[in-house]
Every structure is written in structure tokens, then in C-alpha cells.
Amino acid sequence: MDASILLILAQDGIVNGAIYALLALSLVLVFAVTRVIYVAQGEFVAFGALTYAALTEGQTPGALWLLGGLGLAGLAAGLWQGRGDHTRASILRLLAETILLPAAIIAATLILAPLKPGLITAALLSLAIITPMSPLLYRIAFQPLADAPVLVLLITAVGLHLALTGLGLVFFGPEGYRAPPFSDAMITAGPLLLPGQAIWIIAIALALMLALYAFFEATLTGKALRATAVNRLGARLVGIPTEQAGLIAFALAGFIGALSGILIVPLTTLTYDSGFTIGLRGFTAAIIGGLGSYPGAVLAALLVGLTESFASFWASAFKEVIVFTAIIPVLLWRSLRHGPTEDDE
Amino acid sequence: MTRPDLAKLWPLPALAIAALLPWLPGLPAFWVTLANYTGISAIVAIGLVVLTGIGGMTSFGQATLLGLGAYTTAVLSKDYGLSPWLGLPAGLIITAAGATLLGAITVRLSGHYLALGTIAWSVGLYYTFANMDLVGRNDGINGIPPLEIAGHPLLDSRAMATVIWIGVILAALITNNLLDSRAGRAIRALKGGTIAAASFGVNTARTRLLAFVYAAVLAGFAGWLYAHLQRSVNPTPFGFYPSIQYLLMTVIGGAAHVPGALLGAALVTLVNDRLQDLLPRLFGARGNYETIVFGTLLIAALQWAPNGLWPLIARLRPRRHPIATNAAKLPARPMPAPGTPLLEVVALRRTFGGLVAVNDIAFTLNAGEILGLIGPNGAGKSTTFNLITGTDTPTAGHVRFQGHPITALPARAIAALGIARTFQHVKLVPTMSVIENVAIGAHLRGHASPLAGLLRLDRAEDARLYAEAARQLARAGLLAEADRPATSLPLGQQRIVEIARALCLDPVLLLLDEPAAGLRHAEKAELATLLRRIRAEGVTILLVEHDMEFVMGLVDRLVVMDFGTKLAEGPAATVRQDPQVIEAYLGSIE
């Protein structure tokens, strides 16, 4: 291996690592606020990517009907869960969230899609279509279990992942998609040849991390989310609506997932079920980082990205094996360092 | 013959049905095939009942473990020409070894780390199968030799149905045996919280590992059956999705019940078969559409029927536990001479950040006395209690028991020295009867291994443990409630059950955390009588209490705490007159 291959592998690893870092961050966030290990987040990567790819080709994405269906299911779930204590205002809000908002997005897409919108419009539209699905799913699947043990929430998340994969097949079909990059430019920096898309990915990842930091440090909503993460009951006692916090955390995760998909689909062909293994890499990073530390998750994500890129060079057949089993020594180290955990749930 | 004995004979007719039913003339081959896959799934699901429903852990890697068993026997019998029967022990050893490795790494961490570890392991091992030349990569291994009995190859799927269902019945039988043994009670005790289990000497990490390995071995067994039924293996059925399907069977059937695993396996196998036929026609294309239904079912089951279907079908009553009144008494430990120092608490300190919760507390407990530790809310009594019992670690200072330092010892080791405790917030296992809960207290007085439990070699010892549990329940006046679900008793009686459980440890020292809370007046008097009788038998008691009236009439000496410091110490009557105490504590309740 010479230096140029080394550089190319490192560059690949960092670009992928940036995506995994975004996914890992939102996983840590969702876990902290809701205790859900959001296995289904990978689906948002695939759905975002496929929706974006369809829009750039002037097609109407199948995701629209999924959004509509989830909206109706969300309405039914909301009415059922709040039975007995609905007010006119709460029903209106529920209708706005589950019917009006999806309907508006669907209408906008139906108008814009045939016009073959520009890349930025297509990206924004894709985000608008995919992001609301995540809080809807929170309402349907997790809200009734808000006080259940972590394990039950994890099994629920796995069930959700299973259902979404099947729905992905229904709404997107089995074909693989690829989309045009945001920029075709190739930038030469010394021995490095940087494709424009790689720079976009890293720039957006950094910007998003800064935005998240600002959100949690400077806004009231961000602080409420942090408070919920530290102590749900305490947060509820001081008047923070923890259900709202869950919805926001899930929306952020959906947004980040869809954005990650839009960013990588110009680099690699994705199908309806590609999301799981991508999401799982985010997971590996989040777990290596300890499921509680944001900087830890970002660093671990870079490590996962680099491991993957070098593993694909040396032992490409066993790339996945190496990436996923990397978590095992980390768990061992954690177990030895922390000693026994007395979790009483 | 009495009813419970009859109930224990279920395997005999079941075995007869398993052996004969597949040969029923006119039974369609399709039903036999379905029965075969149901049986294999049921064995995996029974393992998950122990792991998930009873042990409170979960695995998303059971199909991969099944694959490990299947590949082992496939390679050995096809490539190395060994008898398929030798593939069984080999497969079991390999699945057990793999599970031990993965389990040992994760069982000491919070529960969800094991689950996440199994996802990583299941995906990783799947890709290993798919890329390894030894196991034929994605093509897998074909032409696996069939099982043979006395030279006759079992090629007929009806013959395999007989073998598989005998396997299911054996799996159910040994699982029931395990759950009814000392090791099984330890697994079930995990549901009452690991702190409570550890306080009675249960090695919680090892118990969790046992449950995981047991489930893995059953999956490996199912894999062996699968390989010789299918006579070909490839990576597809051993990935993450099939693993979730096994979990779904367990959750839907009734995660905590062995028959529920059979029900769930039958339902999911049947529905899966129908869906794979129906859905592609509905959507007009081929694909795994059934995942939509199964994913949704899993979520719906967790929301609406978290205990699964079995409890809705069967009226579940805890099994009556016959008590062998003639069982030999367990050996008891010698009690220290009355009046000798038993527990010495020296300059014990615990700070939480800037807050000094326990501020250099010191006192000595002498053998044969009842010492009351009292103080207003927030005085640091419970923290002191936790420091002595090993559930919390002091910032400074130490505790000595019979001259040995016990400060840094885990709760399990402290229990082994003869220190038993109760909990301020009652920690009984809701899914166990009163007497089963009490028997957990005698965990350290039995020695039967899990294997002895599986094979029923532990019956004599187990009868002695139960006889001891019954004796302590009788002593506490609750023998009549022995077979009721523990948490169906009023809270006050649950506290008494906790005392009976603690007495089962044969303690030298009994630590009671607010035992009188929630008791009515007459019950308090009975409790005081019980505690006096225990003292008379040589057991030393440390009592943390709020109820002054209860404490005053009972204890030999009092230690009063306030704001983390010791305010006074001495005979109850003297302490009562102490102006500081009156101001800090007694005065405040007048």
C-alpha cells in the first residue's frame, strides 16, 4: 500500500464517518430523551435517499403515500391514546399534525415533482416528506410504552424496523437508485482529489453538529430536551411536556436520517433495505461512544468509518464482520472498567 | 394419586402423540412439514422464554445460534463423514462456547447491551457464513446425510416429525425442571431486581449468563434438527430477520410461559406460510412483505398483550408446592456468643457531591441485641443501611463484621457471611409464589448445579430448601399464603414475606429497613413478637424505623441520626430523654 491509497482510504473513511457521526448523534439524542434505541433510524436514510432520487428524476416518490398512511394511523393512535381527555384544541392539534401537515406536503410534492425540481428543492422536499414520519411513528409505536423498560422499547424499535423494511419494499420497489451529486467539481488539494460531494457531506455534517450544539445550549426547547434526558419525572414536574420532547427528538432523528440518505445517495446505489446496515454503523459508533456521550459518538463514528474503509481494502469480504464485531472488544473493555451494573428496572 | 402428580405425567401422553400422530393415515404431507418447522421454532422459542420472558434479557441472534448448530453438524457429517448423531454434541458445545464468549462480555453491563451485542454478532456471523469457503459461502452446504436409526435413514418427513417433537417435549421438560430448581429460581429472581437477588447470594452476572447460554444451547439443538430435516443449509435462515421472528413467537405466545412458546411458534409458522402465499399476490410482486405484518404484530403485542396470548387462554395459577415435612433440616451456622461485638461501624462517611449524607457515623452492634437506627426523614439512615449491606460504597470509613472488614465486598459476599436484609421498597418477584420467593433466601444453603436441576438430580436438596422456606413462613405466620402470587398480598404482609426470606439465609445478623411500615396495629404487635423470638434464638437485629412506638418497646439500644451525624446512642429510655433528640426528632412529630 502506498501513500496515495492510504490517503484515499482515509478520505473515504472520514466522509463515511461524518455520516455515521450524524446518525450516532441522533441515536444518542433519542436514547437520552426517550430511552428508545432507535433501530429503525436506518430506514430514514434509505427513504430519504430514494425519495430524493425519485424527485431528481421528476417522479412522484412512493413515500408520499406512506406519509399519508402514517398520518391516518397517527390520527387513529392519537384519538385512541387520548380517549376520554381530548379537548377541542387537542383534537385540532392532532388533526393539524397528522392530517393537515402531511396533506400539505403531499399536495406540494404532487405539484412540484412533475416539474423536475432543482437539486436543492428536491432535497428540501424530500426532507419535508420523510421527517414527519418519525414523530408519527413515535406517536403510534412508542408513546403508549413511554414508561416501559428499555428492553421492551428496543424490541418495539426492532418490530418497527421490520415493518418499515416491508413497507419500503411496497412503496419504493426492489430497484436500486442513485442520484446526481450536489456538485460535480473535483478539487485537487496536494495529492488529494476531493469530489465536491465529499466536501458537501463534511460541511453539512459540521454545520449540523454546530446547529445541534446551539440548539441544545441556547434555545428553551433544546434545554427542555436536555432536562428530559437527565430526569423524565423531574422534567415533567417542572412542567416540561416530555411527550413533546419525545416527538421533537424523533423528528430530529428522522430529519438527520433523511439528510444522511440524501447526502450519500450520489455516492452509492441504495435500495429500500440498505438503511439497516448504514444505521447499524451509526449504532456501533453510538455504543462505542457509550450511548451517552455526543463527542464520544462522533469520534467513534470516525473510527468506524476508517475501520470500514481500511477493512474493505484488506479483507473486503469480511468488511461487515469486522465493522460490526468491533463493538465486542469495546463492550468487553466497558464491562471490565465499570464492573457490574445493577440495573433495576 | 393427587392432582399435582398427575399433572407431572404430561410428557408420557405427549411423547406417545409425538411418536404416533405424524403416521396418522391420510394426514396431508403439508401439515407434517408445518409441524416440523413449528417444532424446530418452538425449541428456539422455549429458550427465549427462559432468556426474555423469565430472565428479562433478550437476544436478536437466536437464528444465528441455530445456524451455528446447523453448520457444525453439516460440516462434520458431510465433509468429515462423522455420524449425524455426533453432530449434536459438537453443535451444542460450539453454540454454548459462542454464547458464553458473547455473554461473558455483556452480562455485566445493562440489559440492553446484551441485546445490542447479539445484533452485532448476528449480522457479523451471517456475513461470515456467507463468505467462508468452509461452509460454502452463499450457496451453503447441500447433501447433508440424514439421521439414521439402526441403519435406517430418516428420510421420511413423518419420521423427522417424530424426532423433532420428541425433541420439543424434552426441551419443555428440562426447561420446566430448570425453572423449578435452585438455578431456575435464581433466573426468575432477576425480575425482582438484581440488587435483591444479589443480597441473597445469587451471582447475578453468572445467572444471566446461564440463561443466555441455555437459550443458545436450545437454539443449537434446533439447528441440528434443522440441518438433518432440510439436509441443506445456507446463510439466509440464520440472519437477523429470522432471529426477530423467534422473538416474535415468544412475545406473542406468552414470553414467560413454556406452553406459550409452542403456541407462538405454531401461530407464527402458520401465519408466515399463509402470508408468503397471499401477500405477493396482493402486491403483485415477489418479496418479503410478511415483515410488515410481523413488525406490526410485534408492536401491537407489546402494547396490548405484553404477556402474550397464553395467559389469556390458560387460567394461570401458581403451582402448588408440596412440602416434604420429613425432609432433613438444613445445617445451621453457629451463633456468636451473646454480648460479643458483631458489627463495628467505624467513621463511615458517604458524600454525594457537596452533600454529606453520612457524616462519620460510628456504632457497634453486639451479638444478640436489637439495635434501632432512627432519625427524621433525610437523616441518612437508608444510606447507612446501604453502606453496610454493600449496595453502596462509602467515601471513607469502614464496616467490620465478626472482625472481618466487609466494606468493599459485593452484596453477594456479604450475604455469604450470614447478613440478611429486607428492603424499604419491597422487592419480591411478582411472577413467583410466596414460598418460591422465600426459598430464594435459602439460595446459599443449596449447592445443586443447573445441570443437576435440569436432570432432576437435585430433588432431595430442593425438598430441604422448600421445607426450610415453609418453616420460616410458618414462623412468620404466613404459611397459609404460601402458594399465592407474592405481590397479591397486602403490602404489610409482603414485608413479612421479606423477613421470612431473610430468615431462610440462616442469618447471624438481620438488617430490617422499615419493617413496620404499612402494618396495622395488631400486625405490628405480632411483628414485634416475631422479632423478639428471633432475638431469643441468637440472631442479632439492626432495625431502621420511623415508627417510634414500635421501636421503643422492642429495641435494646438506639442510635439516633440527624443530617447524617449521630445525635445520640444508648438504651431507648435514656435516648428518649435526650433534649437534642427530642428537639430534632421526637419534638417534631408531637
PDB file of N, CA and C in Angstrom, chain B residues 78-157:
ATOM      1  N   LYS B  78     -21.091 -34.132   6.616  1.00  0.00           N
ATOM      2  CA  LYS B  78     -20.888 -34.189   5.166  1.00  0.00           C
ATOM      3  C   LYS B  78     -19.399 -34.235   4.820  1.00  0.00           C
ATOM      4  N   ASP B  79     -18.637 -33.237   5.316  1.00  0.00           N
ATOM      5  CA  ASP B  79     -17.234 -33.144   4.906  1.00  0.00           C
ATOM      6  C   ASP B  79     -16.335 -34.140   5.631  1.00  0.00           C
ATOM      7  N   TYR B  80     -16.665 -34.462   6.866  1.00  0.00           N
ATOM      8  CA  TYR B  80     -15.783 -35.352   7.630  1.00  0.00           C
ATOM      9  C   TYR B  80     -16.381 -36.737   7.821  1.00  0.00           C
ATOM     10  N   GLY B  81     -17.577 -36.944   7.287  1.00  0.00           N
ATOM     11  CA  GLY B  81     -18.171 -38.273   7.311  1.00  0.00           C
ATOM     12  C   GLY B  81     -18.516 -38.808   8.697  1.00  0.00           C
ATOM     13  N   LEU B  82     -18.628 -37.910   9.679  1.00  0.00           N
ATOM     14  CA  LEU B  82     -18.999 -38.396  11.023  1.00  0.00           C
ATOM     15  C   LEU B  82     -20.492 -38.712  11.059  1.00  0.00           C
ATOM     16  N   SER B  83     -20.887 -39.515  12.033  1.00  0.00           N
ATOM     17  CA  SER B  83     -22.302 -39.815  12.194  1.00  0.00           C
ATOM     18  C   SER B  83     -23.049 -38.526  12.554  1.00  0.00           C
ATOM     19  N   PRO B  84     -24.224 -38.306  11.942  1.00  0.00           N
ATOM     20  CA  PRO B  84     -25.011 -37.119  12.293  1.00  0.00           C
ATOM     21  C   PRO B  84     -25.289 -37.028  13.793  1.00  0.00           C
ATOM     22  N   TRP B  85     -25.336 -38.177  14.462  1.00  0.00           N
ATOM     23  CA  TRP B  85     -25.609 -38.149  15.910  1.00  0.00           C
ATOM     24  C   TRP B  85     -24.486 -37.471  16.666  1.00  0.00           C
ATOM     25  N   LEU B  86     -23.250 -37.547  16.116  1.00  0.00           N
ATOM     26  CA  LEU B  86     -22.136 -36.858  16.784  1.00  0.00           C
ATOM     27  C   LEU B  86     -22.189 -35.357  16.546  1.00  0.00           C
ATOM     28  N   GLY B  87     -22.927 -34.977  15.485  1.00  0.00           N
ATOM     29  CA  GLY B  87     -23.081 -33.542  15.214  1.00  0.00           C
ATOM     30  C   GLY B  87     -23.821 -32.833  16.329  1.00  0.00           C
ATOM     31  N   LEU B  88     -24.673 -33.575  17.045  1.00  0.00           N
ATOM     32  CA  LEU B  88     -25.463 -32.943  18.110  1.00  0.00           C
ATOM     33  C   LEU B  88     -24.585 -32.438  19.249  1.00  0.00           C
ATOM     34  N   PRO B  89     -23.809 -33.327  19.906  1.00  0.00           N
ATOM     35  CA  PRO B  89     -22.955 -32.782  20.990  1.00  0.00           C
ATOM     36  C   PRO B  89     -21.990 -31.726  20.474  1.00  0.00           C
ATOM     37  N   ALA B  90     -21.444 -31.946  19.264  1.00  0.00           N
ATOM     38  CA  ALA B  90     -20.496 -30.953  18.740  1.00  0.00           C
ATOM     39  C   ALA B  90     -21.172 -29.604  18.564  1.00  0.00           C
ATOM     40  N   GLY B  91     -22.395 -29.632  17.983  1.00  0.00           N
ATOM     41  CA  GLY B  91     -23.125 -28.385  17.766  1.00  0.00           C
ATOM     42  C   GLY B  91     -23.462 -27.689  19.075  1.00  0.00           C
ATOM     43  N   LEU B  92     -23.858 -28.494  20.068  1.00  0.00           N
ATOM     44  CA  LEU B  92     -24.221 -27.907  21.362  1.00  0.00           C
ATOM     45  C   LEU B  92     -22.999 -27.264  22.006  1.00  0.00           C
ATOM     46  N   ILE B  93     -21.851 -27.939  21.890  1.00  0.00           N
ATOM     47  CA  ILE B  93     -20.634 -27.390  22.505  1.00  0.00           C
ATOM     48  C   ILE B  93     -20.263 -26.079  21.819  1.00  0.00           C
ATOM     49  N   ILE B  94     -20.371 -26.056  20.490  1.00  0.00           N
ATOM     50  CA  ILE B  94     -19.971 -24.831  19.787  1.00  0.00           C
ATOM     51  C   ILE B  94     -20.937 -23.684  20.071  1.00  0.00           C
ATOM     52  N   THR B  95     -22.241 -23.949  20.065  1.00  0.00           N
ATOM     53  CA  THR B  95     -23.169 -22.847  20.380  1.00  0.00           C
ATOM     54  C   THR B  95     -22.966 -22.381  21.815  1.00  0.00           C
ATOM     55  N   ALA B  96     -22.755 -23.338  22.727  1.00  0.00           N
ATOM     56  CA  ALA B  96     -22.546 -22.939  24.121  1.00  0.00           C
ATOM     57  C   ALA B  96     -21.280 -22.090  24.246  1.00  0.00           C
ATOM     58  N   ALA B  97     -20.233 -22.484  23.520  1.00  0.00           N
ATOM     59  CA  ALA B  97     -18.978 -21.736  23.617  1.00  0.00           C
ATOM     60  C   ALA B  97     -19.157 -20.328  23.050  1.00  0.00           C
ATOM     61  N   GLY B  98     -19.811 -20.237  21.884  1.00  0.00           N
ATOM     62  CA  GLY B  98     -20.038 -18.924  21.277  1.00  0.00           C
ATOM     63  C   GLY B  98     -20.858 -18.034  22.198  1.00  0.00           C
ATOM     64  N   ALA B  99     -21.929 -18.596  22.770  1.00  0.00           N
ATOM     65  CA  ALA B  99     -22.802 -17.813  23.640  1.00  0.00           C
ATOM     66  C   ALA B  99     -22.076 -17.404  24.917  1.00  0.00           C
ATOM     67  N   THR B 100     -21.232 -18.294  25.432  1.00  0.00           N
ATOM     68  CA  THR B 100     -20.503 -17.963  26.655  1.00  0.00           C
ATOM     69  C   THR B 100     -19.576 -16.777  26.402  1.00  0.00           C
ATOM     70  N   LEU B 101     -18.917 -16.815  25.235  1.00  0.00           N
ATOM     71  CA  LEU B 101     -17.998 -15.734  24.892  1.00  0.00           C
ATOM     72  C   LEU B 101     -18.739 -14.398  24.812  1.00  0.00           C
ATOM     73  N   LEU B 102     -19.811 -14.376  24.002  1.00  0.00           N
ATOM     74  CA  LEU B 102     -20.559 -13.137  23.820  1.00  0.00           C
ATOM     75  C   LEU B 102     -21.228 -12.714  25.128  1.00  0.00           C
ATOM     76  N   GLY B 103     -21.796 -13.708  25.819  1.00  0.00           N
ATOM     77  CA  GLY B 103     -22.497 -13.414  27.054  1.00  0.00           C
ATOM     78  C   GLY B 103     -21.570 -12.879  28.133  1.00  0.00           C
ATOM     79  N   ALA B 104     -20.402 -13.499  28.276  1.00  0.00           N
ATOM     80  CA  ALA B 104     -19.491 -13.096  29.340  1.00  0.00           C
ATOM     81  C   ALA B 104     -19.097 -11.637  29.171  1.00  0.00           C
ATOM     82  N   ILE B 105     -19.054 -11.190  27.914  1.00  0.00           N
ATOM     83  CA  ILE B 105     -18.659  -9.810  27.674  1.00  0.00           C
ATOM     84  C   ILE B 105     -19.759  -8.849  28.085  1.00  0.00           C
ATOM     85  N   THR B 106     -21.009  -9.250  27.873  1.00  0.00           N
ATOM     86  CA  THR B 106     -22.091  -8.276  28.031  1.00  0.00           C
ATOM     87  C   THR B 106     -22.941  -8.429  29.291  1.00  0.00           C
ATOM     88  N   VAL B 107     -22.917  -9.598  29.950  1.00  0.00           N
ATOM     89  CA  VAL B 107     -23.882  -9.769  31.049  1.00  0.00           C
ATOM     90  C   VAL B 107     -23.621  -8.855  32.230  1.00  0.00           C
ATOM     91  N   ARG B 108     -22.400  -8.354  32.340  1.00  0.00           N
ATOM     92  CA  ARG B 108     -22.136  -7.466  33.468  1.00  0.00           C
ATOM     93  C   ARG B 108     -22.629  -6.047  33.189  1.00  0.00           C
ATOM     94  N   LEU B 109     -22.957  -5.758  31.930  1.00  0.00           N
ATOM     95  CA  LEU B 109     -23.458  -4.435  31.581  1.00  0.00           C
ATOM     96  C   LEU B 109     -24.979  -4.419  31.659  1.00  0.00           C
ATOM     97  N   SER B 110     -25.570  -3.226  31.481  1.00  0.00           N
ATOM     98  CA  SER B 110     -27.027  -3.118  31.487  1.00  0.00           C
ATOM     99  C   SER B 110     -27.626  -4.052  30.448  1.00  0.00           C
ATOM    100  N   GLY B 111     -28.870  -4.474  30.692  1.00  0.00           N
ATOM    101  CA  GLY B 111     -29.519  -5.480  29.864  1.00  0.00           C
ATOM    102  C   GLY B 111     -29.472  -5.218  28.372  1.00  0.00           C
ATOM    103  N   HIS B 112     -29.626  -3.934  27.960  1.00  0.00           N
ATOM    104  CA  HIS B 112     -29.746  -3.725  26.517  1.00  0.00           C
ATOM    105  C   HIS B 112     -28.425  -3.916  25.796  1.00  0.00           C
ATOM    106  N   TYR B 113     -27.309  -3.940  26.520  1.00  0.00           N
ATOM    107  CA  TYR B 113     -26.040  -4.181  25.838  1.00  0.00           C
ATOM    108  C   TYR B 113     -25.948  -5.610  25.312  1.00  0.00           C
ATOM    109  N   LEU B 114     -26.523  -6.564  26.053  1.00  0.00           N
ATOM    110  CA  LEU B 114     -26.532  -7.941  25.555  1.00  0.00           C
ATOM    111  C   LEU B 114     -27.318  -7.995  24.247  1.00  0.00           C
ATOM    112  N   ALA B 115     -28.498  -7.348  24.254  1.00  0.00           N
ATOM    113  CA  ALA B 115     -29.334  -7.344  23.061  1.00  0.00           C
ATOM    114  C   ALA B 115     -28.595  -6.712  21.884  1.00  0.00           C
ATOM    115  N   LEU B 116     -27.957  -5.571  22.135  1.00  0.00           N
ATOM    116  CA  LEU B 116     -27.237  -4.901  21.050  1.00  0.00           C
ATOM    117  C   LEU B 116     -26.050  -5.749  20.596  1.00  0.00           C
ATOM    118  N   GLY B 117     -25.389  -6.372  21.560  1.00  0.00           N
ATOM    119  CA  GLY B 117     -24.282  -7.265  21.214  1.00  0.00           C
ATOM    120  C   GLY B 117     -24.757  -8.393  20.307  1.00  0.00           C
ATOM    121  N   THR B 118     -25.963  -8.912  20.580  1.00  0.00           N
ATOM    122  CA  THR B 118     -26.448 -10.016  19.747  1.00  0.00           C
ATOM    123  C   THR B 118     -26.809  -9.536  18.339  1.00  0.00           C
ATOM    124  N   ILE B 119     -27.242  -8.267  18.212  1.00  0.00           N
ATOM    125  CA  ILE B 119     -27.496  -7.752  16.853  1.00  0.00           C
ATOM    126  C   ILE B 119     -26.185  -7.750  16.075  1.00  0.00           C
ATOM    127  N   ALA B 120     -25.149  -7.166  16.692  1.00  0.00           N
ATOM    128  CA  ALA B 120     -23.862  -7.061  16.012  1.00  0.00           C
ATOM    129  C   ALA B 120     -23.338  -8.454  15.665  1.00  0.00           C
ATOM    130  N   TRP B 121     -23.492  -9.366  16.608  1.00  0.00           N
ATOM    131  CA  TRP B 121     -22.969 -10.708  16.437  1.00  0.00           C
ATOM    132  C   TRP B 121     -23.755 -11.446  15.366  1.00  0.00           C
ATOM    133  N   SER B 122     -25.064 -11.237  15.348  1.00  0.00           N
ATOM    134  CA  SER B 122     -25.899 -11.936  14.386  1.00  0.00           C
ATOM    135  C   SER B 122     -25.606 -11.445  12.967  1.00  0.00           C
ATOM    136  N   VAL B 123     -25.465 -10.129  12.803  1.00  0.00           N
ATOM    137  CA  VAL B 123     -25.136  -9.601  11.470  1.00  0.00           C
ATOM    138  C   VAL B 123     -23.726 -10.041  11.070  1.00  0.00           C
ATOM    139  N   GLY B 124     -22.791  -9.954  12.004  1.00  0.00           N
ATOM    140  CA  GLY B 124     -21.406 -10.319  11.709  1.00  0.00           C
ATOM    141  C   GLY B 124     -21.260 -11.784  11.327  1.00  0.00           C
ATOM    142  N   LEU B 125     -21.910 -12.658  12.101  1.00  0.00           N
ATOM    143  CA  LEU B 125     -21.764 -14.092  11.845  1.00  0.00           C
ATOM    144  C   LEU B 125     -22.470 -14.479  10.545  1.00  0.00           C
ATOM    145  N   TYR B 126     -23.568 -13.782  10.253  1.00  0.00           N
ATOM    146  CA  TYR B 126     -24.275 -14.027   8.994  1.00  0.00           C
ATOM    147  C   TYR B 126     -23.329 -13.789   7.815  1.00  0.00           C
ATOM    148  N   TYR B 127     -22.622 -12.668   7.848  1.00  0.00           N
ATOM    149  CA  TYR B 127     -21.686 -12.376   6.758  1.00  0.00           C
ATOM    150  C   TYR B 127     -20.510 -13.350   6.764  1.00  0.00           C
ATOM    151  N   THR B 128     -20.155 -13.838   7.932  1.00  0.00           N
ATOM    152  CA  THR B 128     -19.088 -14.838   7.989  1.00  0.00           C
ATOM    153  C   THR B 128     -19.529 -16.119   7.268  1.00  0.00           C
ATOM    154  N   PHE B 129     -20.755 -16.586   7.582  1.00  0.00           N
ATOM    155  CA  PHE B 129     -21.276 -17.773   6.889  1.00  0.00           C
ATOM    156  C   PHE B 129     -21.253 -17.537   5.382  1.00  0.00           C
ATOM    157  N   ALA B 130     -21.664 -16.329   4.982  1.00  0.00           N
ATOM    158  CA  ALA B 130     -21.855 -16.057   3.557  1.00  0.00           C
ATOM    159  C   ALA B 130     -20.527 -15.888   2.817  1.00  0.00           C
ATOM    160  N   ASN B 131     -19.429 -15.765   3.530  1.00  0.00           N
ATOM    161  CA  ASN B 131     -18.147 -15.510   2.873  1.00  0.00           C
ATOM    162  C   ASN B 131     -17.079 -16.538   3.170  1.00  0.00           C
ATOM    163  N   MET B 132     -17.430 -17.580   3.922  1.00  0.00           N
ATOM    164  CA  MET B 132     -16.404 -18.517   4.329  1.00  0.00           C
ATOM    165  C   MET B 132     -16.446 -19.751   3.421  1.00  0.00           C
ATOM    166  N   ASP B 133     -15.287 -20.140   2.888  1.00  0.00           N
ATOM    167  CA  ASP B 133     -15.245 -21.292   1.985  1.00  0.00           C
ATOM    168  C   ASP B 133     -15.649 -22.571   2.697  1.00  0.00           C
ATOM    169  N   LEU B 134     -15.233 -22.705   3.959  1.00  0.00           N
ATOM    170  CA  LEU B 134     -15.503 -23.931   4.713  1.00  0.00           C
ATOM    171  C   LEU B 134     -16.994 -24.274   4.701  1.00  0.00           C
ATOM    172  N   VAL B 135     -17.861 -23.244   4.764  1.00  0.00           N
ATOM    173  CA  VAL B 135     -19.297 -23.504   4.842  1.00  0.00           C
ATOM    174  C   VAL B 135     -19.995 -23.145   3.533  1.00  0.00           C
ATOM    175  N   GLY B 136     -19.212 -23.119   2.448  1.00  0.00           N
ATOM    176  CA  GLY B 136     -19.821 -22.999   1.126  1.00  0.00           C
ATOM    177  C   GLY B 136     -20.361 -21.623   0.769  1.00  0.00           C
ATOM    178  N   ARG B 137     -19.880 -20.577   1.441  1.00  0.00           N
ATOM    179  CA  ARG B 137     -20.324 -19.206   1.152  1.00  0.00           C
ATOM    180  C   ARG B 137     -21.842 -19.112   1.024  1.00  0.00           C
ATOM    181  N   ASN B 138     -22.314 -18.298   0.072  1.00  0.00           N
ATOM    182  CA  ASN B 138     -23.758 -18.088  -0.043  1.00  0.00           C
ATOM    183  C   ASN B 138     -24.530 -19.327  -0.472  1.00  0.00           C
ATOM    184  N   ASP B 139     -23.829 -20.273  -1.133  1.00  0.00           N
ATOM    185  CA  ASP B 139     -24.515 -21.484  -1.572  1.00  0.00           C
ATOM    186  C   ASP B 139     -24.794 -22.438  -0.424  1.00  0.00           C
ATOM    187  N   GLY B 140     -23.997 -22.321   0.638  1.00  0.00           N
ATOM    188  CA  GLY B 140     -24.201 -23.204   1.770  1.00  0.00           C
ATOM    189  C   GLY B 140     -23.719 -24.614   1.491  1.00  0.00           C
ATOM    190  N   ILE B 141     -24.267 -25.548   2.242  1.00  0.00           N
ATOM    191  CA  ILE B 141     -23.859 -26.946   2.144  1.00  0.00           C
ATOM    192  C   ILE B 141     -25.079 -27.766   1.772  1.00  0.00           C
ATOM    193  N   ASN B 142     -24.944 -28.559   0.716  1.00  0.00           N
ATOM    194  CA  ASN B 142     -26.062 -29.400   0.303  1.00  0.00           C
ATOM    195  C   ASN B 142     -25.708 -30.866   0.505  1.00  0.00           C
ATOM    196  N   GLY B 143     -26.727 -31.710   0.469  1.00  0.00           N
ATOM    197  CA  GLY B 143     -26.489 -33.144   0.588  1.00  0.00           C
ATOM    198  C   GLY B 143     -26.009 -33.566   1.962  1.00  0.00           C
ATOM    199  N   ILE B 144     -26.554 -32.946   3.000  1.00  0.00           N
ATOM    200  CA  ILE B 144     -26.210 -33.355   4.370  1.00  0.00           C
ATOM    201  C   ILE B 144     -26.841 -34.723   4.623  1.00  0.00           C
ATOM    202  N   PRO B 145     -26.084 -35.681   5.148  1.00  0.00           N
ATOM    203  CA  PRO B 145     -26.666 -37.004   5.374  1.00  0.00           C
ATOM    204  C   PRO B 145     -27.807 -36.943   6.376  1.00  0.00           C
ATOM    205  N   PRO B 146     -28.804 -37.822   6.198  1.00  0.00           N
ATOM    206  CA  PRO B 146     -29.924 -37.842   7.149  1.00  0.00           C
ATOM    207  C   PRO B 146     -29.533 -38.539   8.447  1.00  0.00           C
ATOM    208  N   LEU B 147     -30.367 -38.345   9.473  1.00  0.00           N
ATOM    209  CA  LEU B 147     -30.193 -39.113  10.713  1.00  0.00           C
ATOM    210  C   LEU B 147     -30.484 -40.583  10.403  1.00  0.00           C
ATOM    211  N   GLU B 148     -29.840 -41.467  11.147  1.00  0.00           N
ATOM    212  CA  GLU B 148     -30.104 -42.891  10.948  1.00  0.00           C
ATOM    213  C   GLU B 148     -30.427 -43.530  12.286  1.00  0.00           C
ATOM    214  N   ILE B 149     -31.395 -44.419  12.279  1.00  0.00           N
ATOM    215  CA  ILE B 149     -31.659 -45.208  13.479  1.00  0.00           C
ATOM    216  C   ILE B 149     -31.516 -46.668  13.090  1.00  0.00           C
ATOM    217  N   ALA B 150     -30.585 -47.353  13.714  1.00  0.00           N
ATOM    218  CA  ALA B 150     -30.308 -48.773  13.447  1.00  0.00           C
ATOM    219  C   ALA B 150     -30.179 -49.030  11.947  1.00  0.00           C
ATOM    220  N   GLY B 151     -29.424 -48.172  11.272  1.00  0.00           N
ATOM    221  CA  GLY B 151     -29.168 -48.403   9.863  1.00  0.00           C
ATOM    222  C   GLY B 151     -30.257 -47.874   8.938  1.00  0.00           C
ATOM    223  N   HIS B 152     -31.404 -47.421   9.522  1.00  0.00           N
ATOM    224  CA  HIS B 152     -32.468 -46.894   8.669  1.00  0.00           C
ATOM    225  C   HIS B 152     -32.358 -45.377   8.605  1.00  0.00           C
ATOM    226  N   PRO B 153     -32.089 -44.814   7.418  1.00  0.00           N
ATOM    227  CA  PRO B 153     -32.032 -43.359   7.325  1.00  0.00           C
ATOM    228  C   PRO B 153     -33.426 -42.750   7.480  1.00  0.00           C
ATOM    229  N   LEU B 154     -33.521 -41.650   8.234  1.00  0.00           N
ATOM    230  CA  LEU B 154     -34.814 -40.999   8.440  1.00  0.00           C
ATOM    231  C   LEU B 154     -35.042 -40.004   7.304  1.00  0.00           C
ATOM    232  N   LEU B 155     -35.491 -40.507   6.180  1.00  0.00           N
ATOM    233  CA  LEU B 155     -35.699 -39.651   5.015  1.00  0.00           C
ATOM    234  C   LEU B 155     -37.126 -39.120   4.967  1.00  0.00           C
ATOM    235  N   ASP B 156     -38.047 -39.902   5.542  1.00  0.00           N
ATOM    236  CA  ASP B 156     -39.457 -39.529   5.550  1.00  0.00           C
ATOM    237  C   ASP B 156     -39.667 -38.354   6.505  1.00  0.00           C
ATOM    238  N   SER B 157     -40.390 -37.341   6.067  1.00  0.00           N
ATOM    239  CA  SER B 157     -40.567 -36.187   6.949  1.00  0.00           C
ATOM    240  C   SER B 157     -41.451 -36.547   8.145  1.00  0.00           C
TER     241      SER B 157
END
